[in-house]
CSV table of C-alpha atoms and ligand atoms in Angstrom, one decimal:
chain,number,residue,atom,x,y,z
T,1,MET,CA,-0.1,0.1,0.0
T,2,ALA,CA,1.8,3.1,-1.3
T,3,GLU,CA,-0.7,5.4,0.3
T,4,GLU,CA,0.7,8.7,1.5
T,5,PHE,CA,0.6,9.5,5.2
T,6,PRO,CA,-2.0,12.2,5.8
T,7,GLU,CA,-0.6,15.8,6.0
T,8,GLY,CA,-0.5,17.7,9.2
T,9,ILE,CA,-0.3,14.6,11.5
T,10,ASP,CA,2.7,13.6,13.3
T,11,PRO,CA,3.4,9.9,12.5
T,12,ARG,CA,5.1,9.4,15.9
T,13,ARG,CA,2.1,10.6,18.0
T,14,VAL,CA,-0.6,8.7,16.3
T,15,PRO,CA,-3.3,7.6,19.0
T,16,ALA,CA,-2.9,3.7,19.6
T,17,HIS,CA,-6.7,3.3,20.3
T,18,VAL,CA,-9.4,5.5,18.7
T,19,ALA,CA,-13.1,4.9,19.8
T,20,CYS,CA,-16.0,6.4,17.9
T,21,VAL,CA,-19.6,7.1,18.8
T,22,MET,CA,-21.3,6.9,15.5
T,23,ASP,CA,-24.2,9.2,16.0
T,24,GLY,CA,-26.7,11.2,13.8
T,25,ASN,CA,-28.0,8.6,11.3
T,26,GLY,CA,-31.6,9.2,12.1
T,27,ARG,CA,-31.2,13.1,11.7
T,28,TRP,CA,-29.4,12.7,8.6
T,29,ALA,CA,-32.3,10.7,7.1
T,30,ALA,CA,-34.9,13.1,8.5
T,31,ARG,CA,-33.3,16.0,6.7
T,32,ARG,CA,-33.7,14.2,3.5
T,33,GLY,CA,-37.2,13.1,4.2
T,34,LEU,CA,-36.1,9.5,4.5
T,35,PRO,CA,-37.0,6.8,7.1
T,36,ARG,CA,-34.4,6.6,9.9
T,37,THR,CA,-33.2,3.3,8.5
T,38,GLU,CA,-32.0,4.9,5.4
T,39,GLY,CA,-29.6,6.8,7.6
T,40,HIS,CA,-28.1,3.8,9.1
T,41,ALA,CA,-27.7,2.3,5.6
T,42,ALA,CA,-25.8,5.5,4.6
T,43,GLY,CA,-23.6,5.1,7.7
T,44,GLU,CA,-21.8,2.2,6.2
T,45,THR,CA,-19.8,4.3,3.8
T,46,ALA,CA,-18.7,6.4,6.7
T,47,LEU,CA,-17.6,3.2,8.6
T,48,TRP,CA,-15.6,2.0,5.8
T,49,ASP,CA,-14.0,5.1,5.0
T,50,THR,CA,-13.0,5.8,8.6
T,51,VAL,CA,-11.6,2.1,8.9
T,52,GLU,CA,-9.4,2.9,5.7
T,53,GLY,CA,-8.4,6.1,7.3
T,54,ALA,CA,-7.4,4.5,10.5
T,55,LEU,CA,-5.4,1.9,8.6
T,56,ALA,CA,-3.6,4.7,6.6
T,57,LEU,CA,-2.7,6.4,9.9
T,58,GLY,CA,-1.4,3.2,11.5
T,59,ILE,CA,-4.0,3.2,14.3
T,60,ARG,CA,-3.7,-0.1,16.0
T,61,TRP,CA,-7.1,-0.4,17.8
T,62,LEU,CA,-10.4,1.1,16.6
T,63,THR,CA,-13.7,0.7,18.4
T,64,MET,CA,-17.0,1.7,17.0
T,65,PHE,CA,-20.2,2.0,18.9
T,66,ALA,CA,-22.8,0.2,16.8
T,67,PHE,CA,-25.7,-0.6,19.1
T,68,SER,CA,-26.0,0.2,22.8
T,69,THR,CA,-27.8,-1.6,25.5
T,70,GLU,CA,-30.3,1.2,25.6
T,71,ASN,CA,-31.0,1.1,21.7
T,72,TRP,CA,-33.4,-1.6,22.3
T,73,ARG,CA,-35.9,1.1,23.5
T,74,ARG,CA,-36.2,2.1,19.8
T,75,PRO,CA,-39.2,0.9,17.7
T,76,PRO,CA,-39.2,-2.6,17.0
T,77,ASP,CA,-38.8,-2.1,13.2
T,78,GLU,CA,-35.6,-0.1,13.7
T,79,VAL,CA,-34.0,-2.6,16.0
T,80,ARG,CA,-34.8,-5.4,13.7
T,81,TYR,CA,-33.3,-3.4,10.9
T,82,LEU,CA,-30.0,-2.7,12.9
T,83,MET,CA,-29.7,-6.3,13.9
T,84,HIS,CA,-29.8,-7.4,10.3
T,85,PHE,CA,-27.9,-4.6,9.0
T,86,ASN,CA,-25.0,-5.4,11.3
T,87,GLU,CA,-25.1,-9.0,10.3
T,88,ASP,CA,-25.4,-8.2,6.5
T,89,LEU,CA,-22.5,-5.7,6.8
T,90,LEU,CA,-20.2,-8.3,8.4
T,91,VAL,CA,-20.9,-10.9,5.8
T,92,ARG,CA,-20.3,-8.4,3.1
T,93,ARG,CA,-17.1,-7.0,4.5
T,94,ARG,CA,-15.2,-9.5,6.5
T,95,ASP,CA,-13.3,-10.9,3.7
T,96,GLU,CA,-11.9,-7.5,2.7
T,97,LEU,CA,-11.2,-6.6,6.3
T,98,HIS,CA,-9.4,-10.0,6.7
T,99,GLU,CA,-7.3,-9.4,3.6
T,100,LYS,CA,-6.4,-5.9,5.0
T,101,GLY,CA,-5.1,-7.5,8.1
T,102,VAL,CA,-7.9,-6.3,10.4
T,103,ARG,CA,-8.8,-8.5,13.5
T,104,ILE,CA,-12.6,-8.1,14.1
T,105,ARG,CA,-13.8,-8.3,17.6
T,106,PHE,CA,-17.2,-7.5,19.4
T,107,ALA,CA,-17.8,-6.0,22.8
T,108,GLY,CA,-21.1,-6.4,24.5
T,109,ARG,CA,-23.7,-8.7,25.9
T,110,ARG,CA,-24.6,-11.9,24.0
T,111,ASP,CA,-28.2,-11.8,25.6
T,112,TRP,CA,-31.2,-13.6,24.2
T,113,ARG,CA,-32.3,-10.3,22.3
T,114,VAL,CA,-29.6,-10.8,19.7
T,115,PRO,CA,-30.7,-13.3,17.0
T,116,ARG,CA,-28.8,-16.4,16.9
T,117,ARG,CA,-27.9,-16.0,13.4
T,118,VAL,CA,-26.3,-12.6,14.1
T,119,LEU,CA,-24.2,-14.2,16.9
T,120,ARG,CA,-23.2,-16.9,14.5
T,121,ARG,CA,-21.9,-14.4,12.0
T,122,MET,CA,-20.0,-12.4,14.6
T,123,ASP,CA,-18.4,-15.6,15.9
T,124,GLU,CA,-17.4,-16.5,12.3
T,125,SER,CA,-16.0,-13.1,11.7
T,126,VAL,CA,-14.0,-13.3,14.8
T,127,ALA,CA,-12.6,-16.7,14.0
T,128,LEU,CA,-11.7,-15.7,10.5
T,129,THR,CA,-9.7,-12.8,11.5
T,130,GLU,CA,-8.3,-13.7,14.9
T,131,LYS,CA,-4.6,-14.0,13.8
T,132,ASN,CA,-4.6,-10.5,12.1
T,133,ARG,CA,-2.6,-7.8,14.0
T,134,ARG,CA,-2.4,-4.8,11.7
T,135,MET,CA,-5.5,-3.3,13.5
T,136,THR,CA,-8.2,-4.6,15.9
T,137,LEU,CA,-11.6,-3.3,15.0
T,138,THR,CA,-14.0,-3.8,17.9
T,139,MET,CA,-17.6,-3.4,17.2
T,140,ALA,CA,-19.3,-2.5,20.4
T,141,PHE,CA,-22.7,-4.2,19.8
T,142,ASN,CA,-25.3,-4.5,22.5
T,143,TYR,CA,-22.8,-2.8,24.5
T,144,GLY,CA,-23.2,-0.7,27.6
T,145,GLY,CA,-20.3,0.7,29.8
T,146,ARG,CA,-22.4,0.2,33.0
T,147,ALA,CA,-23.2,-3.4,31.8
T,148,GLU,CA,-19.7,-4.2,31.3
T,149,ILE,CA,-18.7,-3.1,34.8
T,150,VAL,CA,-21.6,-5.1,36.0
T,151,ASP,CA,-20.5,-8.2,34.1
T,152,ALA,CA,-17.0,-7.7,35.6
T,153,VAL,CA,-18.3,-7.5,39.1
T,154,ARG,CA,-20.3,-10.5,38.6
T,155,GLN,CA,-17.2,-12.3,37.3
T,156,LEU,CA,-15.3,-11.1,40.5
T,157,VAL,CA,-17.9,-12.6,42.7
T,158,ALA,CA,-17.9,-15.8,40.5
T,159,ASP,CA,-14.3,-16.1,40.9
T,160,GLY,CA,-14.4,-15.8,44.7
T,161,VAL,CA,-12.1,-12.7,44.8
T,162,ARG,CA,-11.9,-11.5,48.6
T,163,PRO,CA,-12.8,-8.0,49.1
T,164,GLU,CA,-9.3,-6.9,50.0
T,165,ARG,CA,-8.0,-8.4,46.6
T,166,VAL,CA,-10.5,-6.1,44.7
T,167,ASP,CA,-8.4,-3.5,43.1
T,168,GLU,CA,-8.4,-1.5,39.7
T,169,ARG,CA,-6.4,-4.5,38.1
T,170,ALA,CA,-8.8,-7.2,39.2
T,171,ILE,CA,-11.7,-5.3,37.5
T,172,ARG,CA,-9.6,-4.3,34.4
T,173,ALA,CA,-8.8,-8.0,34.0
T,174,ARG,CA,-12.6,-8.8,33.8
T,175,LEU,CA,-13.6,-6.3,31.2
T,176,TYR,CA,-14.7,-7.7,27.8
T,177,HIS,CA,-11.1,-7.3,26.3
T,178,PRO,CA,-8.6,-6.7,29.0
T,179,ASP,CA,-5.8,-6.8,26.4
T,180,GLN,CA,-7.0,-3.7,24.8
T,181,PRO,CA,-5.4,-0.4,25.8
T,182,ASP,CA,-7.8,2.5,27.0
T,183,PRO,CA,-8.8,4.6,24.1
T,184,ASP,CA,-6.6,7.7,23.6
T,185,LEU,CA,-9.1,9.6,21.5
T,186,VAL,CA,-12.8,9.2,21.5
T,187,ILE,CA,-14.9,10.9,18.7
T,188,ARG,CA,-18.5,11.5,18.9
T,189,THR,CA,-20.5,12.9,15.9
T,190,SER,CA,-23.7,14.8,15.3
T,191,GLY,CA,-23.0,17.6,17.7
T,192,GLU,CA,-24.0,15.8,21.0
T,193,TYR,CA,-21.8,16.3,23.8
T,194,ARG,CA,-22.2,13.2,25.9
T,195,ILE,CA,-20.9,9.6,26.4
T,196,SER,CA,-24.1,7.7,26.2
T,197,ASN,CA,-22.9,4.7,28.2
T,198,PHE,CA,-19.8,4.1,26.0
T,199,LEU,CA,-16.6,2.6,27.6
T,200,LEU,CA,-17.2,4.1,31.0
T,201,TRP,CA,-14.3,2.5,32.8
T,202,GLN,CA,-11.7,2.9,29.8
T,203,LEU,CA,-12.5,6.6,29.1
T,204,ALA,CA,-11.0,7.9,32.5
T,205,TYR,CA,-8.3,9.8,30.8
T,206,SER,CA,-9.2,9.8,27.0
T,207,GLU,CA,-9.2,13.0,25.0
T,208,LEU,CA,-12.7,13.8,23.6
T,209,VAL,CA,-13.4,15.2,20.4
T,210,PHE,CA,-16.9,16.2,19.3
T,211,SER,CA,-17.8,16.8,15.8
T,212,ASP,CA,-21.0,18.4,14.3
T,213,VAL,CA,-20.8,16.1,11.3
T,214,LEU,CA,-23.8,13.4,11.2
T,215,TRP,CA,-22.3,10.0,11.0
T,216,PRO,CA,-23.3,9.3,7.4
T,217,ASP,CA,-21.3,12.3,6.2
T,218,PHE,CA,-18.2,11.3,8.2
T,219,ARG,CA,-15.1,10.5,6.3
T,220,ARG,CA,-11.4,9.8,6.8
T,221,GLN,CA,-10.6,13.7,6.6
T,222,HIS,CA,-12.8,14.0,9.7
T,223,LEU,CA,-10.9,11.4,11.6
T,224,TYR,CA,-7.6,13.2,10.4
T,225,GLN,CA,-8.9,16.5,11.9
T,226,ALA,CA,-9.9,14.8,15.1
T,227,VAL,CA,-6.4,13.2,15.4
T,228,ALA,CA,-4.7,16.6,14.6
T,229,GLU,CA,-6.8,18.0,17.3
T,230,TYR,CA,-5.8,15.2,19.7
T,231,GLN,CA,-2.0,16.0,18.9
T,232,ARG,CA,-2.6,19.5,20.0
T,233,ARG,CA,-3.8,18.5,23.4
T,234,GLU,CA,-1.7,18.1,26.5
T,235,ARG,CA,-2.3,14.9,28.4
T,236,ARG,CA,-1.5,15.2,32.1
T,237,TYR,CA,-3.1,12.2,33.8
T,238,GLY,CA,-3.6,14.2,36.9
T,239,GLY,CA,0.1,15.2,37.2
T,240,VAL,CA,2.0,18.1,36.0
T,241,ARG,CA,3.8,18.8,32.6
T,242,VAL,CA,7.3,17.6,33.0
T,243,ASP,CA,8.5,17.5,29.4
T,244,ARG,CA,9.0,21.2,28.6
T,245,GLY,CA,10.4,22.7,31.9
T,246,ALA,CA,8.6,25.7,33.9
K,1,IPE,C1,-26.7,6.5,15.5
K,1,IPE,O1,-27.5,7.3,14.8
K,1,IPE,C2,-26.9,4.9,15.2
K,1,IPE,C3,-27.2,4.1,16.4
K,1,IPE,C4,-27.5,4.6,17.6
K,1,IPE,C5,-27.6,2.7,16.2
K,1,IPE,P1,-29.0,7.6,15.4
K,1,IPE,O2,-30.0,6.4,15.0
K,1,IPE,O3,-28.9,7.6,17.1
K,1,IPE,O4,-29.3,8.8,14.9
K,1,IPE,P2,-30.0,10.1,15.7
K,1,IPE,O5,-29.2,10.5,16.9
K,1,IPE,O6,-31.5,9.7,16.0
K,1,IPE,O7,-30.0,11.2,14.6
K,2,IPE,C1,-25.0,6.2,21.0
K,2,IPE,O1,-26.1,7.0,20.4
K,2,IPE,C2,-25.1,4.8,20.8
K,2,IPE,C3,-24.5,4.5,19.4
K,2,IPE,C4,-23.9,5.3,18.6
K,2,IPE,C5,-24.6,3.0,19.1
K,2,IPE,P1,-27.5,7.2,20.9
K,2,IPE,O2,-28.2,8.0,19.8
K,2,IPE,O3,-28.2,5.9,21.3
K,2,IPE,O4,-27.4,8.1,22.1
K,2,IPE,P2,-28.2,9.3,22.7
K,2,IPE,O5,-29.7,8.6,23.0
K,2,IPE,O6,-28.4,10.3,21.9
K,2,IPE,O7,-27.5,9.5,24.1
K,3,MG,MG1,-28.4,9.2,18.3
């Protein structure tokens, strides 16, 4: 791939993990007088362009919020559409992702509401790509940050961990993907300034970038802008700046 590295971005300070709340599909459709589901369909182009952009930047971990534990509250038709849309998208794109060296993963609850066939496609995609290491693409699907913490606590109890042994490491080790670094950068589209139950534990020190672009209009250039913004931030983790003197 002889693709050029995007201008204006320092290749030495590319975030290792970028997470993205893909929001605004419904409003994108409404503005065009279309049903909400057309907005979800149009979001596919945005998703793949973002994946390509992340690959061009050399981002190692990309996590995309596709369906939240609260999204079941939507009208049944929309929920049904989203389930099958995600399944369909996987089947159509997994070979291409595999060829590009992308490892596909999922984060979320495998509960009874997720159709079996969808779970099967997810498992197949994970198995197909599990040896790939160029980038890990995690689809947060039926995912909730609180649910993830609840699941970790349940596991702690099931493991019989004594209270004095419960620390951050013990909790982290029981999250859905303990090997995954915390996101350096989180992007939320559509002009909403909230987290909506995404990666609550992992976001403790992430840099947040909010974009007014509705998800279906999002392209790799917007990702590059967000990364450039990230590179202008100063991360302190509660400490003081030591690198440049007083
Ligand atoms: C994001 O777009 C997609 C999902 C949450 C599945 P929305 O469907 O939330 O679009 P808006 O926020 O209503 O515009
Ligand atoms: C967050 O978007 C969930 C996903 C992008 C999958 P929502 O549209 O569900 O969030 P709220 O309701 O605006 O907070
Ligand atoms: Mg929304």
